[in-house]
Amino acid sequence: MATSYQLHNCGIRQNSFLIPGSGSRTSVLGLRWSESQFFCKTHAPYYRLGIIKRKCRHSAVIRATSSGSDYYSTLNVSRGATLQEIKTSYRSLARKYHPDMNKTPGAEEKFKEISAAYEVLSDNEKRSLYDRFGEAGLQGEYDGSGDYSAAVDPFEVYNAFFGGSDGFFGGMGEPGGFNFNLRNNGSNDLDIWYELHLNFEESIFGGEREIMVSYLETCNDCGGTGAKTSSCIKSCTDCGGKGGSTKSKRTPFGVAIEVSTCSSCGGKGKIITEKCRRCSGYCKVKVKRSMRVIIPPGVADGFTKRIRGEGNVDKKRGFAGDLFVVLRIGVKQGIWRDGLNLYSKINVDYTEAILGTVVKVETVEGIKDLRIPCGIQPGDAVKLSRLGVPDVNKPSVRGDHHFIVNVLIPKDIRDA
């Protein structure tokens, strides 16, 4: 059943609630002329899309009809989620439901929904339209099917996000992953996330690594317009340069006007007749750059180092994003980490456990002597002090290496 919203107290309300939020399709019925003047001033997006066009005897009514699942719920994020929170959620969910990794029924459909949600919420312009108009604001993105997810290629979104790989194993032959989405050229996101893999010893002692980063910068040939020349940019004839179109329908309550983004220009109001040869109309080009990264001692898996001003470059606006290097730590057989301490398991003969002994053990600093006290019990631990992990914020503080003793007891004493 339709939900009605009336002009009331200088705003559109229904039981003290404002205009319907995202996740609903919105159509606006006619306004009294005096009310429409206030409406177009306070709700400029509707006016720009041509919602208010003529007089009508009826008060303003907004009719909302439910649509598909909410994109925020699909990605398990709140409506106030930051771009990084959206990316983190997409990264996890995309891997979980990718058809090549998840063969359970419904996984592929879930993967498509996740991709469609990320495609919208990761783009500032699309997210703004979705927050205001719901999926109705995205109608220009599909061919009248009413299902935005059907128009999105989930594998293209996945490959664009992970740089042609899954992000953990690098992309384009480079040692670490990086994320670029050339399709979201209207987004304000200029940051780059790069995953750098270290071996276990590098995470303990730190060091330097040289990485090759691919980043986006504004195309110099077209100046970020995406067109071969300025004469190749024309006003969209379908929408008259407004970026949106309206469809009127007479109802018992007045004239209903449905709003949709222009399918010809995608809501931009401009059409490029001939694309720039260098960037193929994306407005940006991918450039590679070598960079040296200093790794502090004691870093843990997931440690992120921020390098300001080394992200994607938007010369047109004079902005540069930041480079975030996420460290992924390899495992070392026989040694594991818990906080600043390292742990290993060792075996000793029962006679050595009774009498005590000295054994050779492996540490991150090579082979060391470990004294086993007499009378040690199975499961007891002996430590080598200050052979653990340095505190990343205070390297002078260092943990210990603990060795958990397993006493080998023969089943028959005669076998000893």
CSV table of C-alpha atoms in Angstrom, one decimal:
chain,number,residue,atom,x,y,z
A,1,MET,CA,0.0,0.0,0.0
A,2,ALA,CA,1.3,3.5,-0.9
A,3,THR,CA,2.5,5.8,1.8
A,4,SER,CA,1.5,9.4,1.5
A,5,TYR,CA,3.6,12.4,2.6
A,6,GLN,CA,2.1,15.9,2.9
A,7,LEU,CA,3.6,19.4,2.9
A,8,HIS,CA,3.3,20.4,6.6
A,9,ASN,CA,5.0,23.1,8.7
A,10,CYS,CA,7.4,24.2,5.9
A,11,GLY,CA,8.5,20.7,5.1
A,12,ILE,CA,7.4,17.3,3.7
A,13,ARG,CA,6.4,15.1,6.6
A,14,GLN,CA,4.4,12.0,7.5
A,15,ASN,CA,3.8,11.7,11.2
A,16,SER,CA,6.9,13.8,11.9
A,17,PHE,CA,9.1,11.8,9.5
A,18,LEU,CA,10.7,13.4,6.5
A,19,ILE,CA,10.8,12.3,2.9
A,20,PRO,CA,11.2,8.5,2.5
A,21,GLY,CA,14.8,7.3,2.8
A,22,SER,CA,16.9,5.1,0.5
A,23,GLY,CA,15.6,1.7,-0.4
A,24,SER,CA,12.3,3.0,-1.9
A,25,ARG,CA,11.3,4.2,-5.3
A,26,THR,CA,9.8,7.7,-5.2
A,27,SER,CA,7.2,9.4,-7.3
A,28,VAL,CA,5.9,12.9,-6.6
A,29,LEU,CA,2.4,14.0,-7.3
A,30,GLY,CA,1.4,17.6,-8.2
A,31,LEU,CA,1.7,20.6,-6.0
A,32,ARG,CA,-0.3,23.8,-5.5
A,33,TRP,CA,1.7,26.5,-7.1
A,34,SER,CA,2.4,28.4,-3.8
A,35,GLU,CA,3.6,25.2,-2.2
A,36,SER,CA,5.7,24.3,-5.2
A,37,GLN,CA,7.7,27.5,-4.9
A,38,PHE,CA,8.7,26.6,-1.4
A,39,PHE,CA,9.3,23.0,-2.4
A,40,CYS,CA,11.6,23.8,-5.3
A,41,LYS,CA,13.7,26.1,-3.1
A,42,THR,CA,14.1,23.7,-0.2
A,43,HIS,CA,14.3,20.5,-2.2
A,44,ALA,CA,16.5,21.6,-5.1
A,45,PRO,CA,17.4,18.1,-6.3
A,46,TYR,CA,13.8,17.4,-7.1
A,47,TYR,CA,13.5,20.7,-8.9
A,48,ARG,CA,16.6,20.1,-10.9
A,49,LEU,CA,15.2,16.7,-12.0
A,50,GLY,CA,12.1,18.4,-13.3
A,51,ILE,CA,9.7,17.1,-10.6
A,52,ILE,CA,7.9,20.5,-10.2
A,53,LYS,CA,6.6,21.5,-13.6
A,54,ARG,CA,3.2,23.0,-13.4
A,55,LYS,CA,0.3,24.0,-11.2
A,56,CYS,CA,-2.0,21.5,-9.7
A,57,ARG,CA,-5.0,21.8,-7.3
A,58,HIS,CA,-3.8,19.0,-5.1
A,59,SER,CA,-1.3,19.2,-2.2
A,60,ALA,CA,2.1,17.6,-2.5
A,61,VAL,CA,2.0,13.9,-2.1
A,62,ILE,CA,5.0,11.6,-2.3
A,63,ARG,CA,4.1,7.9,-2.8
A,64,ALA,CA,6.8,5.4,-1.9
A,65,THR,CA,6.8,1.8,-3.0
A,66,SER,CA,9.1,-0.8,-1.5
A,67,SER,CA,12.0,-2.1,-3.6
A,68,GLY,CA,14.7,-4.7,-3.2
A,69,SER,CA,17.0,-5.2,-0.2
A,70,ASP,CA,18.7,-2.3,1.3
A,71,TYR,CA,22.3,-1.8,0.1
A,72,TYR,CA,23.6,-0.9,3.5
A,73,SER,CA,22.1,-4.1,5.0
A,74,THR,CA,23.5,-6.1,2.1
A,75,LEU,CA,27.0,-5.0,3.1
A,76,ASN,CA,26.3,-5.1,6.8
A,77,VAL,CA,27.2,-1.5,7.4
A,78,SER,CA,25.4,1.5,8.9
A,79,ARG,CA,24.0,4.3,6.8
A,80,GLY,CA,26.8,6.6,8.2
A,81,ALA,CA,29.5,4.1,7.2
A,82,THR,CA,32.8,5.5,5.9
A,83,LEU,CA,34.2,4.5,2.5
A,84,GLN,CA,36.8,2.4,4.2
A,85,GLU,CA,34.2,0.5,6.2
A,86,ILE,CA,32.3,-0.2,3.0
A,87,LYS,CA,35.5,-1.4,1.3
A,88,THR,CA,36.4,-3.6,4.2
A,89,SER,CA,33.0,-5.2,4.3
A,90,TYR,CA,32.9,-5.7,0.5
A,91,ARG,CA,36.4,-7.3,0.6
A,92,SER,CA,35.2,-9.8,3.2
A,93,LEU,CA,31.8,-10.6,1.7
A,94,ALA,CA,33.0,-10.8,-1.9
A,95,ARG,CA,35.6,-13.4,-1.0
A,96,LYS,CA,33.1,-15.3,1.1
A,97,TYR,CA,30.4,-15.5,-1.6
A,98,HIS,CA,32.5,-15.6,-4.8
A,99,PRO,CA,31.2,-18.5,-7.0
A,100,ASP,CA,34.7,-19.9,-7.4
A,101,MET,CA,35.1,-20.1,-3.6
A,102,ASN,CA,31.5,-20.8,-2.5
A,103,LYS,CA,29.5,-23.5,-4.2
A,104,THR,CA,26.5,-23.4,-1.9
A,105,PRO,CA,23.1,-22.6,-3.4
A,106,GLY,CA,22.4,-18.9,-3.5
A,107,ALA,CA,26.0,-17.9,-3.2
A,108,GLU,CA,26.2,-16.5,-6.7
A,109,GLU,CA,23.0,-14.5,-6.3
A,110,LYS,CA,24.3,-13.1,-3.0
A,111,PHE,CA,27.6,-12.2,-4.7
A,112,LYS,CA,25.6,-10.2,-7.3
A,113,GLU,CA,23.7,-8.3,-4.6
A,114,ILE,CA,27.0,-7.5,-2.8
A,115,SER,CA,28.6,-6.2,-5.9
A,116,ALA,CA,25.6,-4.0,-6.8
A,117,ALA,CA,25.6,-2.6,-3.3
A,118,TYR,CA,29.3,-1.8,-3.4
A,119,GLU,CA,29.1,-0.3,-6.9
A,120,VAL,CA,26.6,2.2,-5.5
A,121,LEU,CA,27.8,2.9,-2.0
A,122,SER,CA,31.5,3.3,-3.0
A,123,ASP,CA,30.6,6.1,-5.5
A,124,ASN,CA,29.8,9.4,-3.8
A,125,GLU,CA,27.4,10.5,-6.6
A,126,LYS,CA,25.5,7.2,-6.8
A,127,ARG,CA,25.4,6.9,-3.0
A,128,SER,CA,23.9,10.4,-2.8
A,129,LEU,CA,21.2,9.6,-5.3
A,130,TYR,CA,20.4,6.3,-3.5
A,131,ASP,CA,20.2,8.0,-0.2
A,132,ARG,CA,17.8,10.6,-1.6
A,133,PHE,CA,15.7,8.6,-4.0
A,134,GLY,CA,16.4,5.0,-3.4
A,135,GLU,CA,16.8,2.8,-6.4
A,136,ALA,CA,14.6,5.2,-8.4
A,137,GLY,CA,17.6,7.6,-8.5
A,138,LEU,CA,19.6,4.8,-10.3
A,139,GLN,CA,17.1,4.1,-13.0
A,140,GLY,CA,19.5,5.5,-15.6
A,141,GLU,CA,21.9,2.7,-14.8
A,142,TYR,CA,19.7,-0.1,-16.1
A,143,ASP,CA,17.4,-0.5,-19.1
A,144,GLY,CA,14.1,-0.3,-17.4
A,145,SER,CA,14.3,-3.6,-15.7
A,146,GLY,CA,13.9,-2.1,-12.3
A,147,ASP,CA,16.7,-4.2,-10.9
A,148,TYR,CA,20.0,-2.3,-10.6
A,149,SER,CA,21.9,-5.5,-9.6
A,150,ALA,CA,21.0,-7.1,-12.9
A,151,ALA,CA,22.8,-4.3,-14.8
A,152,VAL,CA,26.1,-4.7,-12.8
A,153,ASP,CA,28.7,-7.2,-13.8
A,154,PRO,CA,29.8,-8.6,-10.4
A,155,PHE,CA,33.0,-10.0,-11.7
A,156,GLU,CA,34.0,-6.7,-13.3
A,157,VAL,CA,33.5,-5.0,-10.0
A,158,TYR,CA,35.5,-7.7,-8.2
A,159,ASN,CA,38.4,-7.5,-10.6
A,160,ALA,CA,38.4,-3.7,-10.5
A,161,PHE,CA,38.5,-3.8,-6.7
A,162,PHE,CA,41.3,-6.4,-6.4
A,163,GLY,CA,43.3,-5.2,-9.3
A,164,GLY,CA,42.8,-8.4,-11.4
A,165,SER,CA,43.5,-10.7,-8.4
A,166,ASP,CA,42.1,-11.3,-5.0
A,167,GLY,CA,44.2,-8.6,-3.4
A,168,PHE,CA,46.3,-10.9,-1.1
A,169,PHE,CA,48.4,-12.3,-3.9
A,170,GLY,CA,49.1,-9.2,-5.9
A,171,GLY,CA,47.9,-7.9,-9.2
A,172,MET,CA,49.4,-7.2,-12.6
A,173,GLY,CA,52.6,-9.2,-11.7
A,174,GLU,CA,53.4,-7.1,-8.6
A,175,PRO,CA,54.1,-8.4,-5.1
A,176,GLY,CA,51.1,-6.7,-3.4
A,177,GLY,CA,47.5,-6.1,-4.2
A,178,PHE,CA,46.0,-2.7,-5.1
A,179,ASN,CA,42.5,-1.5,-5.7
A,180,PHE,CA,41.4,0.7,-8.6
A,181,ASN,CA,37.9,1.2,-9.9
A,182,LEU,CA,38.1,3.0,-13.2
A,183,ARG,CA,34.3,2.9,-13.5
A,184,ASN,CA,33.9,5.2,-10.4
A,185,ASN,CA,35.5,8.2,-12.0
A,186,GLY,CA,33.1,10.5,-10.3
A,187,SER,CA,34.1,9.3,-6.8
A,188,ASN,CA,36.2,11.4,-4.5
A,189,ASP,CA,38.1,8.4,-3.3
A,190,LEU,CA,41.7,9.0,-4.2
A,191,ASP,CA,43.3,6.7,-1.6
A,192,ILE,CA,45.2,3.5,-2.6
A,193,TRP,CA,45.3,0.3,-0.5
A,194,TYR,CA,48.4,-1.8,-1.1
A,195,GLU,CA,49.0,-5.2,0.6
A,196,LEU,CA,52.7,-6.0,1.2
A,197,HIS,CA,53.7,-9.5,2.2
A,198,LEU,CA,56.6,-9.9,4.7
A,199,ASN,CA,58.2,-13.0,6.1
A,200,PHE,CA,58.1,-13.8,9.8
A,201,GLU,CA,61.6,-12.4,10.5
A,202,GLU,CA,60.9,-9.1,8.7
A,203,SER,CA,57.9,-8.5,11.0
A,204,ILE,CA,60.1,-9.0,14.0
A,205,PHE,CA,63.2,-6.9,13.1
A,206,GLY,CA,61.7,-4.5,10.5
A,207,GLY,CA,63.6,-3.1,7.5
A,208,GLU,CA,63.0,-1.6,4.1
A,209,ARG,CA,61.2,-2.9,1.1
A,210,GLU,CA,60.9,-1.4,-2.4
A,211,ILE,CA,57.4,-1.7,-3.9
A,212,MET,CA,55.9,-0.9,-7.3
A,213,VAL,CA,52.6,1.0,-6.9
A,214,SER,CA,50.1,1.6,-9.7
A,215,TYR,CA,48.0,4.7,-9.2
A,216,LEU,CA,45.6,6.9,-11.1
A,217,GLU,CA,46.2,10.4,-12.2
A,218,THR,CA,44.1,12.8,-14.3
A,219,CYS,CA,44.7,12.2,-18.1
A,220,ASN,CA,46.9,15.0,-19.5
A,221,ASP,CA,45.6,14.6,-23.0
A,222,CYS,CA,42.0,15.4,-22.2
A,223,GLY,CA,42.4,17.3,-18.9
A,224,GLY,CA,40.1,14.9,-17.2
A,225,THR,CA,37.1,15.4,-19.5
A,226,GLY,CA,37.3,12.0,-21.1
A,227,ALA,CA,36.8,13.6,-24.6
A,228,LYS,CA,39.2,13.8,-27.5
A,229,THR,CA,38.6,17.6,-27.7
A,230,SER,CA,36.3,20.1,-26.1
A,231,SER,CA,34.2,20.1,-29.3
A,232,CYS,CA,33.5,16.4,-28.7
A,233,ILE,CA,31.4,17.2,-25.6
A,234,LYS,CA,27.7,17.8,-26.4
A,235,SER,CA,24.7,18.6,-24.3
A,236,CYS,CA,22.5,15.5,-24.0
A,237,THR,CA,19.5,15.9,-26.3
A,238,ASP,CA,17.4,13.3,-24.4
A,239,CYS,CA,17.3,15.2,-21.2
A,240,GLY,CA,18.2,18.7,-22.4
A,241,GLY,CA,21.3,18.7,-20.3
A,242,LYS,CA,19.4,18.3,-17.1
A,243,GLY,CA,20.7,14.8,-16.4
A,244,GLY,CA,17.2,13.5,-15.6
A,245,SER,CA,13.9,12.9,-17.1
A,246,THR,CA,10.3,12.8,-15.9
A,247,LYS,CA,7.2,10.8,-16.8
A,248,SER,CA,3.7,12.1,-16.1
A,249,LYS,CA,0.8,9.9,-15.2
A,250,ARG,CA,-2.7,11.1,-14.3
A,251,THR,CA,-4.1,9.5,-11.1
A,252,PRO,CA,-7.2,10.1,-9.0
A,253,PHE,CA,-5.0,12.2,-6.8
A,254,GLY,CA,-3.6,14.4,-9.5
A,255,VAL,CA,-0.7,14.1,-11.9
A,256,ALA,CA,2.1,11.7,-10.8
A,257,ILE,CA,5.5,12.5,-12.0
A,258,GLU,CA,8.1,9.7,-11.9
A,259,VAL,CA,11.7,10.8,-11.9
A,260,SER,CA,14.6,8.8,-13.4
A,261,THR,CA,18.2,9.5,-14.3
A,262,CYS,CA,18.8,9.9,-18.0
A,263,SER,CA,19.9,6.6,-19.5
A,264,SER,CA,21.7,8.3,-22.4
A,265,CYS,CA,24.1,10.5,-20.3
A,266,GLY,CA,23.9,8.7,-17.0
A,267,GLY,CA,22.7,11.8,-15.2
A,268,LYS,CA,25.7,14.0,-16.3
A,269,GLY,CA,23.8,16.0,-18.9
A,270,LYS,CA,26.7,15.7,-21.3
A,271,ILE,CA,27.5,13.3,-24.1
A,272,ILE,CA,31.0,12.5,-25.3
A,273,THR,CA,30.9,12.0,-29.1
A,274,GLU,CA,34.5,10.9,-29.4
A,275,LYS,CA,36.5,9.6,-26.4
A,276,CYS,CA,40.0,10.5,-25.5
A,277,ARG,CA,42.4,7.9,-27.0
A,278,ARG,CA,44.7,7.8,-24.1
A,279,CYS,CA,42.2,7.2,-21.3
A,280,SER,CA,39.4,5.8,-23.4
A,281,GLY,CA,36.9,8.2,-21.7
A,282,TYR,CA,37.8,7.2,-18.1
A,283,CYS,CA,39.3,10.7,-17.5
A,284,LYS,CA,42.3,9.0,-15.7
A,285,VAL,CA,45.2,6.9,-16.6
A,286,LYS,CA,47.2,4.3,-14.6
A,287,VAL,CA,50.8,5.1,-13.8
A,288,LYS,CA,53.4,3.0,-12.1
A,289,ARG,CA,55.9,4.3,-9.5
A,290,SER,CA,58.6,2.7,-7.4
A,291,MET,CA,58.6,3.5,-3.7
A,292,ARG,CA,60.7,2.6,-0.7
A,293,VAL,CA,58.7,1.6,2.5
A,294,ILE,CA,60.3,1.6,5.9
A,295,ILE,CA,59.0,-1.2,8.1
A,296,PRO,CA,59.2,-0.7,11.9
A,297,PRO,CA,60.2,-3.7,14.0
A,298,GLY,CA,57.4,-5.6,15.8
A,299,VAL,CA,54.6,-5.1,13.2
A,300,ALA,CA,51.7,-7.5,13.4
A,301,ASP,CA,49.5,-8.9,10.6
A,302,GLY,CA,47.2,-6.1,9.3
A,303,PHE,CA,49.4,-3.3,10.5
A,304,THR,CA,48.7,-0.3,8.2
A,305,LYS,CA,51.2,2.4,7.3
A,306,ARG,CA,49.8,5.6,5.9
A,307,ILE,CA,51.9,7.7,3.4
A,308,ARG,CA,50.3,11.0,2.7
A,309,GLY,CA,50.0,12.4,-0.8
A,310,GLU,CA,51.1,9.2,-2.5
A,311,GLY,CA,47.7,8.1,-3.7
A,312,ASN,CA,45.7,8.7,-6.8
A,313,VAL,CA,46.1,12.2,-8.3
A,314,ASP,CA,43.3,14.5,-9.5
A,315,LYS,CA,45.1,17.3,-11.2
A,316,LYS,CA,41.8,18.8,-12.3
A,317,ARG,CA,40.9,19.5,-8.7
A,318,GLY,CA,44.4,19.7,-7.3
A,319,PHE,CA,44.0,16.8,-4.9
A,320,ALA,CA,46.1,13.7,-4.2
A,321,GLY,CA,45.0,10.8,-2.0
A,322,ASP,CA,47.1,8.8,0.4
A,323,LEU,CA,48.8,5.4,0.1
A,324,PHE,CA,47.9,2.9,2.8
A,325,VAL,CA,50.3,-0.1,2.9
A,326,VAL,CA,48.7,-3.1,4.7
A,327,LEU,CA,51.3,-5.6,6.0
A,328,ARG,CA,50.6,-9.3,5.7
A,329,ILE,CA,52.9,-11.5,7.8
A,330,GLY,CA,53.9,-15.0,6.8
A,331,VAL,CA,54.0,-17.9,9.2
A,332,LYS,CA,57.1,-19.6,10.5
A,333,GLN,CA,57.1,-23.3,11.1
A,334,GLY,CA,57.5,-24.2,14.8
A,335,ILE,CA,57.1,-20.7,16.1
A,336,TRP,CA,54.0,-18.7,16.7
A,337,ARG,CA,53.2,-15.3,18.1
A,338,ASP,CA,50.9,-14.0,20.8
A,339,GLY,CA,51.3,-10.3,21.5
A,340,LEU,CA,54.9,-9.6,22.2
A,341,ASN,CA,55.8,-13.2,23.1
A,342,LEU,CA,56.8,-16.1,20.9
A,343,TYR,CA,56.0,-19.7,21.6
A,344,SER,CA,57.5,-23.1,20.5
A,345,LYS,CA,57.1,-26.7,21.5
A,346,ILE,CA,60.1,-28.9,22.3
A,347,ASN,CA,60.5,-32.6,23.3
A,348,VAL,CA,62.8,-33.8,26.0
A,349,ASP,CA,63.5,-37.4,27.2
A,350,TYR,CA,62.1,-38.3,30.6
A,351,THR,CA,65.5,-38.8,32.1
A,352,GLU,CA,66.5,-35.3,31.0
A,353,ALA,CA,63.3,-34.0,32.5
A,354,ILE,CA,64.2,-35.6,35.8
A,355,LEU,CA,67.9,-34.7,35.9
A,356,GLY,CA,67.8,-31.4,33.9
A,357,THR,CA,69.7,-30.7,30.7
A,358,VAL,CA,70.6,-28.1,28.1
A,359,VAL,CA,69.1,-28.4,24.6
A,360,LYS,CA,69.5,-26.5,21.4
A,361,VAL,CA,66.4,-24.5,20.3
A,362,GLU,CA,65.6,-22.4,17.3
A,363,THR,CA,64.8,-18.7,17.8
A,364,VAL,CA,64.3,-15.7,15.5
A,365,GLU,CA,68.0,-14.9,16.3
A,366,GLY,CA,69.3,-18.3,15.4
A,367,ILE,CA,70.1,-21.5,17.5
A,368,LYS,CA,70.4,-20.8,21.2
A,369,ASP,CA,71.0,-23.0,24.3
A,370,LEU,CA,68.0,-23.5,26.6
A,371,ARG,CA,68.5,-24.8,30.1
A,372,ILE,CA,65.9,-27.3,31.2
A,373,PRO,CA,65.6,-27.4,35.0
A,374,CYS,CA,65.5,-30.8,36.8
A,375,GLY,CA,62.0,-32.1,37.7
A,376,ILE,CA,60.3,-30.3,34.9
A,377,GLN,CA,56.7,-31.5,34.2
A,378,PRO,CA,54.9,-32.0,30.9
A,379,GLY,CA,53.3,-28.8,29.7
A,380,ASP,CA,55.7,-26.6,31.8
A,381,ALA,CA,57.3,-23.7,29.9
A,382,VAL,CA,60.8,-22.4,29.9
A,383,LYS,CA,61.6,-19.0,28.5
A,384,LEU,CA,64.5,-17.1,26.9
A,385,SER,CA,64.1,-13.5,27.9
A,386,ARG,CA,64.0,-10.7,25.4
A,387,LEU,CA,64.0,-13.0,22.4
A,388,GLY,CA,60.4,-12.2,21.5
A,389,VAL,CA,58.8,-9.4,19.6
A,390,PRO,CA,59.7,-5.7,20.0
A,391,ASP,CA,56.9,-3.2,20.8
A,392,VAL,CA,56.2,-1.4,17.6
A,393,ASN,CA,55.7,1.9,19.5
A,394,LYS,CA,58.7,1.4,21.8
A,395,PRO,CA,61.3,-1.0,20.3
A,396,SER,CA,63.4,-1.0,23.5
A,397,VAL,CA,60.6,-3.1,25.0
A,398,ARG,CA,60.7,-6.7,23.9
A,399,GLY,CA,58.8,-9.9,24.7
A,400,ASP,CA,60.2,-13.3,25.5
A,401,HIS,CA,60.3,-16.7,23.7
A,402,HIS,CA,58.5,-19.4,25.7
A,403,PHE,CA,59.2,-23.1,25.1
A,404,ILE,CA,56.5,-25.5,26.1
A,405,VAL,CA,58.0,-28.8,27.2
A,406,ASN,CA,56.7,-32.2,26.1
A,407,VAL,CA,58.2,-35.0,28.1
A,408,LEU,CA,58.8,-38.3,26.2
A,409,ILE,CA,57.8,-41.2,28.5
A,410,PRO,CA,58.3,-44.7,27.1
A,411,LYS,CA,55.5,-47.2,27.4
A,412,ASP,CA,57.9,-49.8,28.8
A,413,ILE,CA,60.7,-48.8,31.0
A,414,ARG,CA,62.8,-51.6,29.5
A,415,ASP,CA,62.7,-49.7,26.2
A,416,ALA,CA,64.4,-46.7,27.8
